[in-house]
Amino acid sequence: MDLHSAQRIVEAEAARTGLGTGPNRRLRLTLFIGMPLVFPVIGIMILVPKFLRDEVLYAYEAGIIGCLLHYAWIFAKYPRYAGRPPYLTRDLAMGGGFFLPSLMLGFWPGIIAAPVWALFVGATYAVEVMREHHDRH
């Protein structure tokens, strides 16, 4: 086994477990920070005066949009499955997880965009696999 193969195996294992490295790490941190943040936001909305509740909600909704745009940016950097680091496709599809906080807050753009994003990532993966299969035959 050469040094490059050993390094690739170590990177794949790091990407599969924990926070990973590179784009995998950025996507996982985006998900781990953005998704559970809905609970403190709800708590803050309960504690702040009524006239500030909408601003808190709008700030979190902007955060959800920012998270989904971050997922789209990483996808644009690695559009082809073959050129992606290990497990990046799985991490990209996890952007669909923003559906639940959007649903909890009644944020329609997130309710629609999050599952559509996960379906988009899955569809592009399926198209690439079919294209690769077709090219071999």
Coordinates of N, CA and C in Angstrom, one line a residue:
M1 N 0.9 -1.2 0.0 CA 0.0 0.0 0.0 C 0.9 1.2 0.0
D2 N 0.7 2.1 -0.9 CA 1.5 3.3 -1.0 C 0.9 4.4 0.0
L3 N 1.7 5.4 0.1 CA 1.3 6.5 1.1 C 0.0 7.2 0.7
H4 N -0.2 7.4 -0.6 CA -1.5 8.0 -1.0 C -2.7 7.2 -0.7
S5 N -2.6 5.9 -0.9 CA -3.7 5.0 -0.5 C -4.0 5.0 1.0
A6 N -2.9 5.0 1.7 CA -3.1 5.0 3.2 C -3.7 6.3 3.7
Q7 N -3.3 7.4 3.1 CA -3.9 8.7 3.4 C -5.3 8.8 3.0
R8 N -5.7 8.2 1.9 CA -7.1 8.2 1.4 C -8.0 7.4 2.4
I9 N -7.4 6.2 2.9 CA -8.2 5.4 3.8 C -8.4 6.2 5.2
V10 N -7.4 6.8 5.6 CA -7.5 7.6 6.9 C -8.5 8.7 6.7
E11 N -8.5 9.4 5.5 CA -9.5 10.5 5.3 C -10.9 10.0 5.2
A12 N -11.0 8.8 4.6 CA -12.4 8.2 4.5 C -12.9 7.8 5.9
E13 N -12.0 7.3 6.7 CA -12.5 6.9 8.1 C -12.8 8.1 8.9
A14 N -12.0 9.2 8.7 CA -12.3 10.5 9.4 C -13.6 11.1 9.0
A15 N -13.9 10.9 7.7 CA -15.2 11.5 7.1 C -16.4 10.7 7.6
R16 N -16.2 9.4 7.8 CA -17.3 8.5 8.2 C -17.7 8.7 9.6
T17 N -16.7 9.0 10.5 CA -17.0 9.1 11.9 C -16.7 10.5 12.4
G18 N -17.3 10.8 13.5 CA -17.1 12.1 14.1 C -17.5 13.3 13.2
L19 N -16.8 14.3 13.3 CA -17.1 15.5 12.5 C -16.4 15.5 11.1
G20 N -15.5 14.6 10.9 CA -14.8 14.5 9.6 C -13.9 15.6 9.4
T21 N -13.5 15.9 8.2 CA -12.6 16.9 7.8 C -13.1 17.6 6.6
G22 N -12.6 18.8 6.3 CA -12.9 19.5 5.1 C -14.4 19.9 4.9
P23 N -14.9 19.6 3.7 CA -16.3 20.0 3.5 C -17.3 19.1 4.3
N24 N -16.9 17.9 4.6 CA -17.8 17.1 5.5 C -18.0 17.8 6.9
R25 N -16.9 18.2 7.4 CA -16.9 18.9 8.7 C -17.7 20.1 8.7
R26 N -17.6 20.9 7.6 CA -18.3 22.2 7.5 C -19.8 21.9 7.4
L27 N -20.2 20.9 6.6 CA -21.7 20.6 6.5 C -22.2 20.0 7.8
R28 N -21.5 19.2 8.5 CA -21.9 18.6 9.8 C -22.1 19.7 10.8
L29 N -21.1 20.6 10.9 CA -21.2 21.7 11.9 C -22.4 22.6 11.6
T30 N -22.6 22.8 10.3 CA -23.8 23.6 9.9 C -25.1 23.0 10.4
L31 N -25.2 21.6 10.2 CA -26.4 20.9 10.6 C -26.5 20.9 12.1
F32 N -25.4 20.6 12.8 CA -25.4 20.4 14.3 C -25.6 21.7 15.0
I33 N -25.2 22.8 14.4 CA -25.5 24.1 15.0 C -26.8 24.7 14.7
G34 N -27.2 24.6 13.4 CA -28.4 25.2 12.9 C -29.7 24.5 13.3
M35 N -29.7 23.2 13.3 CA -30.9 22.4 13.5 C -31.3 22.5 15.0
P36 N -30.5 22.1 16.0 CA -31.0 22.2 17.4 C -31.1 23.6 17.9
L37 N -30.6 24.6 17.2 CA -30.7 26.0 17.7 C -32.2 26.4 17.7
V38 N -33.1 25.7 17.1 CA -34.5 26.0 17.2 C -35.0 26.0 18.6
F39 N -34.5 25.2 19.5 CA -35.0 25.1 20.9 C -34.6 26.4 21.7
P40 N -33.4 26.8 21.6 CA -33.1 28.1 22.3 C -33.8 29.3 21.7
V41 N -34.1 29.2 20.4 CA -34.8 30.3 19.7 C -36.2 30.4 20.2
I42 N -36.8 29.2 20.4 CA -38.2 29.2 20.9 C -38.2 29.7 22.4
G43 N -37.2 29.3 23.2 CA -37.1 29.8 24.5 C -36.9 31.3 24.6
I44 N -36.0 31.9 23.7 CA -35.8 33.3 23.6 C -37.1 34.0 23.2
M45 N -37.8 33.4 22.3 CA -39.1 34.0 21.9 C -40.1 34.1 23.0
I46 N -40.0 33.2 23.9 CA -40.9 33.2 25.1 C -40.5 34.3 26.0
L47 N -39.2 34.5 26.2 CA -38.7 35.4 27.2 C -38.7 36.9 26.8
V48 N -38.5 37.1 25.5 CA -38.4 38.5 25.0 C -39.8 39.2 25.0
P49 N -39.8 40.5 25.0 CA -41.1 41.2 24.9 C -41.8 40.8 23.5
K50 N -43.1 40.9 23.5 CA -43.8 40.5 22.3 C -43.4 41.3 21.0
F51 N -43.0 42.5 21.1 CA -42.7 43.3 19.9 C -41.3 42.8 19.3
L52 N -40.5 42.0 20.1 CA -39.2 41.5 19.6 C -39.3 40.1 19.1
R53 N -40.4 39.4 19.3 CA -40.5 38.0 18.9 C -40.4 37.8 17.4
D54 N -41.0 38.6 16.6 CA -40.9 38.4 15.2 C -39.4 38.6 14.7
E55 N -38.7 39.5 15.3 CA -37.3 39.8 14.9 C -36.4 38.5 15.2
V56 N -36.7 37.9 16.4 CA -35.9 36.7 16.7 C -36.3 35.6 15.7
L57 N -37.5 35.5 15.4 CA -37.9 34.5 14.4 C -37.3 34.7 13.1
Y58 N -37.3 36.0 12.6 CA -36.8 36.3 11.3 C -35.3 36.0 11.3
A59 N -34.6 36.3 12.4 CA -33.1 36.0 12.4 C -32.9 34.5 12.3
Y60 N -33.7 33.7 13.0 CA -33.4 32.2 12.8 C -33.8 31.8 11.4
E61 N -34.9 32.3 10.9 CA -35.3 31.9 9.5 C -34.2 32.3 8.5
A62 N -33.6 33.4 8.7 CA -32.5 33.8 7.9 C -31.3 32.8 8.0
G63 N -31.1 32.4 9.3 CA -30.1 31.4 9.5 C -30.4 30.1 8.8
I64 N -31.6 29.6 8.8 CA -32.0 28.4 8.0 C -31.7 28.6 6.5
I65 N -32.0 29.7 6.0 CA -31.7 30.0 4.6 C -30.2 30.0 4.4
G66 N -29.5 30.6 5.3 CA -28.0 30.6 5.2 C -27.4 29.2 5.2
C67 N -28.0 28.4 6.1 CA -27.5 27.0 6.1 C -27.8 26.2 4.8
L68 N -29.0 26.4 4.3 CA -29.3 25.7 3.0 C -28.4 26.3 1.9
L69 N -28.1 27.6 1.9 CA -27.3 28.1 0.9 C -25.8 27.6 1.0
H70 N -25.4 27.4 2.3 CA -24.1 26.8 2.5 C -24.0 25.4 1.9
Y71 N -25.1 24.6 2.1 CA -25.2 23.3 1.4 C -25.1 23.4 -0.1
A72 N -25.8 24.4 -0.7 CA -25.8 24.6 -2.1 C -24.4 25.0 -2.6
W73 N -23.7 25.8 -1.8 CA -22.3 26.2 -2.1 C -21.4 25.1 -2.1
I74 N -21.4 24.2 -1.1 CA -20.6 23.0 -1.1 C -20.9 22.1 -2.3
F75 N -22.2 21.9 -2.6 CA -22.6 21.1 -3.8 C -22.0 21.7 -5.1
A76 N -22.0 23.0 -5.2 CA -21.4 23.7 -6.4 C -19.9 23.5 -6.5
K77 N -19.3 23.4 -5.3 CA -17.8 23.1 -5.4 C -17.5 21.7 -5.7
Y78 N -18.4 20.8 -5.4 CA -18.2 19.3 -5.7 C -19.5 18.8 -6.4
P79 N -19.7 19.2 -7.7 CA -20.9 18.8 -8.3 C -21.0 17.4 -8.8
R80 N -19.8 16.8 -9.1 CA -19.8 15.4 -9.5 C -19.5 14.4 -8.4
Y81 N -20.2 13.4 -8.4 CA -20.0 12.4 -7.3 C -18.6 11.8 -7.3
A82 N -18.0 11.6 -8.4 CA -16.7 11.0 -8.5 C -15.6 12.0 -7.9
G83 N -15.9 13.3 -7.9 CA -14.9 14.2 -7.4 C -15.1 14.6 -6.0
R84 N -16.1 14.0 -5.3 CA -16.4 14.4 -3.9 C -15.5 13.6 -3.0
P85 N -15.2 14.2 -1.8 CA -14.6 13.4 -0.7 C -15.6 12.3 -0.3
P86 N -15.1 11.3 0.4 CA -15.9 10.2 0.8 C -17.0 10.7 1.8
Y87 N -18.2 10.2 1.6 CA -19.4 10.5 2.4 C -19.9 11.9 2.3
L88 N -19.4 12.7 1.3 CA -20.0 14.0 1.1 C -21.4 14.0 0.6
T89 N -21.7 13.0 -0.2 CA -23.1 12.9 -0.8 C -24.1 12.7 0.4
R90 N -23.7 11.9 1.3 CA -24.6 11.6 2.4 C -24.8 12.9 3.3
D91 N -23.6 13.6 3.5 CA -23.7 14.8 4.3 C -24.5 15.9 3.5
L92 N -24.4 16.0 2.2 CA -25.2 16.9 1.5 C -26.7 16.6 1.6
A93 N -27.0 15.4 1.5 CA -28.4 15.0 1.6 C -29.0 15.3 3.0
M94 N -28.2 15.4 4.0 CA -28.6 15.7 5.4 C -29.1 17.1 5.5
G95 N -29.0 17.9 4.5 CA -29.6 19.3 4.5 C -31.1 19.2 4.6
G96 N -31.6 18.1 4.3 CA -33.1 17.9 4.4 C -33.5 17.9 5.9
G97 N -32.6 17.8 6.8 CA -32.9 17.9 8.2 C -33.4 19.2 8.7
F98 N -33.2 20.2 7.9 CA -33.8 21.5 8.2 C -35.3 21.6 8.0
F99 N -35.9 20.5 7.6 CA -37.3 20.5 7.5 C -38.0 20.6 8.8
L100 N -37.5 19.8 9.8 CA -38.1 19.8 11.1 C -38.1 21.1 11.8
P101 N -37.0 21.8 12.0 CA -37.1 23.2 12.6 C -37.9 24.1 11.8
S102 N -37.9 24.0 10.5 CA -38.8 24.9 9.7 C -40.3 24.6 10.0
L103 N -40.6 23.3 10.1 CA -41.9 22.9 10.4 C -42.4 23.3 11.8
M104 N -41.5 23.3 12.8 CA -41.8 23.7 14.1 C -42.1 25.2 14.2
L105 N -41.5 26.0 13.3 CA -41.7 27.4 13.3 C -42.6 27.9 12.3
G106 N -43.1 27.0 11.4 CA -44.0 27.3 10.4 C -43.4 28.2 9.3
F107 N -42.1 27.9 9.0 CA -41.3 28.6 8.0 C -41.5 27.9 6.7
W108 N -42.4 28.4 5.8 CA -42.7 27.7 4.6 C -41.6 27.5 3.6
P109 N -40.7 28.5 3.4 CA -39.6 28.3 2.5 C -38.7 27.1 2.9
G110 N -38.5 27.0 4.2 CA -37.7 25.9 4.7 C -38.4 24.5 4.7
I111 N -39.7 24.6 4.9 CA -40.5 23.4 4.8 C -40.5 22.8 3.4
I112 N -40.4 23.7 2.4 CA -40.4 23.2 1.0 C -39.0 22.9 0.6
A113 N -38.0 23.8 0.9 CA -36.7 23.7 0.4 C -35.9 22.6 0.9
A114 N -36.0 22.3 2.2 CA -35.2 21.2 2.8 C -35.5 19.8 2.2
P115 N -36.7 19.3 2.1 CA -36.9 18.0 1.5 C -36.6 18.1 0.0
V116 N -36.9 19.2 -0.7 CA -36.5 19.3 -2.1 C -35.0 19.2 -2.3
W117 N -34.3 19.8 -1.4 CA -32.8 19.7 -1.5 C -32.3 18.2 -1.3
A118 N -32.9 17.5 -0.4 CA -32.5 16.1 -0.2 C -32.8 15.3 -1.4
L119 N -34.0 15.5 -2.0 CA -34.4 14.8 -3.2 C -33.5 15.2 -4.4
F120 N -33.1 16.5 -4.5 CA -32.2 16.9 -5.5 C -30.8 16.2 -5.4
V121 N -30.3 16.1 -4.2 CA -29.0 15.5 -4.1 C -29.1 14.0 -4.4
G122 N -30.2 13.3 -4.0 CA -30.4 11.9 -4.3 C -30.6 11.7 -5.8
A123 N -31.3 12.6 -6.5 CA -31.5 12.5 -7.9 C -30.2 12.7 -8.7
T124 N -29.4 13.6 -8.3 CA -28.1 13.8 -9.0 C -27.2 12.6 -8.8
Y125 N -27.3 12.0 -7.6 CA -26.5 10.8 -7.4 C -27.0 9.7 -8.3
A126 N -28.3 9.5 -8.4 CA -28.8 8.4 -9.2 C -28.5 8.7 -10.7
V127 N -28.6 9.9 -11.1 CA -28.2 10.2 -12.5 C -26.8 9.8 -12.8
E128 N -25.9 10.2 -11.9 CA -24.5 9.9 -12.1 C -24.2 8.4 -12.1
V129 N -24.8 7.7 -11.2 CA -24.6 6.2 -11.2 C -25.1 5.6 -12.5
M130 N -26.3 6.1 -12.9 CA -26.8 5.5 -14.2 C -26.0 5.9 -15.4
R131 N -25.4 7.1 -15.4 CA -24.6 7.5 -16.5 C -23.3 6.7 -16.5
E132 N -22.7 6.5 -15.3 CA -21.5 5.7 -15.2 C -21.8 4.2 -15.6
H133 N -22.9 3.7 -15.3 CA -23.3 2.3 -15.7 C -23.4 2.3 -17.2
H134 N -24.1 3.3 -17.8 CA -24.3 3.3 -19.2 C -23.0 3.5 -20.0
D135 N -22.0 4.2 -19.4 CA -20.7 4.4 -20.1 C -19.9 3.2 -20.1
R136 N -20.1 2.3 -19.1 CA -19.3 1.0 -19.0 C -19.8 0.0 -20.0
H137 N -21.1 0.2 -20.4 CA -21.7 -0.8 -21.3 C -21.8 -0.3 -22.7

